[in-house]
Short mmCIF file of C-alpha atoms in Angstrom, two decimals:
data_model
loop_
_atom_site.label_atom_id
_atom_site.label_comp_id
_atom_site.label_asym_id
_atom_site.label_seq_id
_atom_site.Cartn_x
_atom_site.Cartn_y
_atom_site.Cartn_z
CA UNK Y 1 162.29 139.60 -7.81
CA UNK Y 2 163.97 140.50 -11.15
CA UNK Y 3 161.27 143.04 -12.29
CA UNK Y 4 161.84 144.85 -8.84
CA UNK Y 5 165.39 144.83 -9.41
CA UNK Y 6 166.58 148.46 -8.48
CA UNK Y 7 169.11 150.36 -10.21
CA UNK Y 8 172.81 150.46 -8.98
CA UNK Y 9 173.97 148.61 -5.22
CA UNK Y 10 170.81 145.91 -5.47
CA UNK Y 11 171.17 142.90 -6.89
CA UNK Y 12 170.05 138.94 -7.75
CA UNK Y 13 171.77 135.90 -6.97
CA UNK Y 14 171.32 131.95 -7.27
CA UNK Y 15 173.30 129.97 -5.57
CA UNK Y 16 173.92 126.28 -6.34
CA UNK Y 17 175.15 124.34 -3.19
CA UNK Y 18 175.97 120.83 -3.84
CA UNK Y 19 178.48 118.21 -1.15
CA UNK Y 20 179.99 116.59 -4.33
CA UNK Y 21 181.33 120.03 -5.85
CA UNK Y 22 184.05 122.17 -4.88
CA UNK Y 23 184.17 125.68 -5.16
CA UNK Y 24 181.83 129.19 -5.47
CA UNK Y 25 178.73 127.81 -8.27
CA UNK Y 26 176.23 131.06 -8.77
CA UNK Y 27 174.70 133.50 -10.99
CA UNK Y 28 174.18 136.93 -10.49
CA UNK Y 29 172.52 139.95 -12.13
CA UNK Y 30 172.51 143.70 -11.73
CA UNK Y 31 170.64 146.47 -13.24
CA UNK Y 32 173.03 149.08 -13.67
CA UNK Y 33 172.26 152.77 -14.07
CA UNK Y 34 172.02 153.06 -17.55
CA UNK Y 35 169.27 150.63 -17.37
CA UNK Y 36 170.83 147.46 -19.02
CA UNK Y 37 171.64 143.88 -16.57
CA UNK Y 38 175.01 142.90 -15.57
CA UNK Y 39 174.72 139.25 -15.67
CA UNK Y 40 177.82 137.12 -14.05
CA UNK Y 41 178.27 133.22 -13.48
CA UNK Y 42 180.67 131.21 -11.82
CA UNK Y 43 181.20 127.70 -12.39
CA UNK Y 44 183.20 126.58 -9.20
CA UNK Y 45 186.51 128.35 -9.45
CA UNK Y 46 187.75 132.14 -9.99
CA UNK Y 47 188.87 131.39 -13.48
CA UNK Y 48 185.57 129.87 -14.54
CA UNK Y 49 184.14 133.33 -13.65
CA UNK Y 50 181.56 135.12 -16.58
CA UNK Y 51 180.00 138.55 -17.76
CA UNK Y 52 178.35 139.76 -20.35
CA UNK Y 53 175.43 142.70 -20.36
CA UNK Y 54 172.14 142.59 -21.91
CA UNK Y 55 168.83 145.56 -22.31
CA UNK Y 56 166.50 142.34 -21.85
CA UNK Y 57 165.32 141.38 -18.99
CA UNK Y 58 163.22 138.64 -20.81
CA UNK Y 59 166.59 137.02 -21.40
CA UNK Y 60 168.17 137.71 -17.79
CA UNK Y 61 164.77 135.90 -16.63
CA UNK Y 62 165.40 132.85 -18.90
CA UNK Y 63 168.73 132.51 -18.36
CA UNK Y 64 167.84 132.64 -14.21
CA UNK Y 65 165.70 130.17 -14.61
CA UNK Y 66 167.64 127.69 -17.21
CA UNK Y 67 171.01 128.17 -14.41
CA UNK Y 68 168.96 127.21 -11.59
CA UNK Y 69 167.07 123.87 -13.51
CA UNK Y 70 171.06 123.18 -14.84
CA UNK Y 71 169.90 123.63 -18.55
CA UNK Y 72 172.90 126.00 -19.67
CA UNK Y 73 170.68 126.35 -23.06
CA UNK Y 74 169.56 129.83 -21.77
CA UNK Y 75 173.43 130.97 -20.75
CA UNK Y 76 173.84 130.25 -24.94
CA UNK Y 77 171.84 133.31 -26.06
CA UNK Y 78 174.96 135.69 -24.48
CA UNK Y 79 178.22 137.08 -25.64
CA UNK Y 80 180.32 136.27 -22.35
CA UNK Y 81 183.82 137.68 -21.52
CA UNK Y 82 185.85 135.48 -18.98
CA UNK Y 83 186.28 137.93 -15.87
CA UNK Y 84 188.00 135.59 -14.00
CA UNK Y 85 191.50 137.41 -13.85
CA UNK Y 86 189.79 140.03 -11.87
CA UNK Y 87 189.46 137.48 -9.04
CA UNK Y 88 192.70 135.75 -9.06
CA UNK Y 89 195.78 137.07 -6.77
CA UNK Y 90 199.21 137.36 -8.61
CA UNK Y 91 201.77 135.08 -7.34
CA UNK Y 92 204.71 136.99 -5.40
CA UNK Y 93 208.08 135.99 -6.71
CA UNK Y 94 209.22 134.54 -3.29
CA UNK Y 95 206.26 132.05 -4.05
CA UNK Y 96 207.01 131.67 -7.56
CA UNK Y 97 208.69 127.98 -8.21
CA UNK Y 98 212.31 127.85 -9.27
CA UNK Y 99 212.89 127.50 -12.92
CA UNK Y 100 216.14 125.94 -12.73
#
């Protein structure tokens, strides 16, 4: 499925569903126009949320694979920025708590 990957809109995901853990638990990858992957993971919660890119798809394949077995070994091989403020609301002041 990865090597038919198209450019732009398409993309990959693994999902890991499991009754004992709360929360969003996936990995994702998109081949963007310029031809390099998008890869993303989430690890439960919005702030646990990952990026990097990569030209390899050799390494997008391994690091599928190792998420999905729960061997984070081939998630070591990346450069990852934490994205996770992109999916977190701001708190309105009239929901803030007091501070005195």
């Amino acid at each position: 499925m990865l090597a038919g990957l198209g450019r732009g809109n398409e993309h990959l995901v693994l999902e890991r569903q499991d009754e004992d853990r709360e929360g969003d638990w996936y990995i994702q990858v998109l081949l963007r126009d310029n031809n390099t992957y998008q890869l993303e993971y989430r690890d439960g919660v919005a702030a646990e949320h990952y990026q990097t890119q990569t030209v390899s798809q050799e390494k997008v394949q391994q690091a599928l694979l190792d998420w999905a077995a729960e061997r984070l070994g081939g998630l070591e091989g990346f450069m990852w920025n934490n994205i996770g403020h992109m999916f977190t609301l701001p708190v309105a002041e009239d929901d803030a708590e007091p501070t005195a």
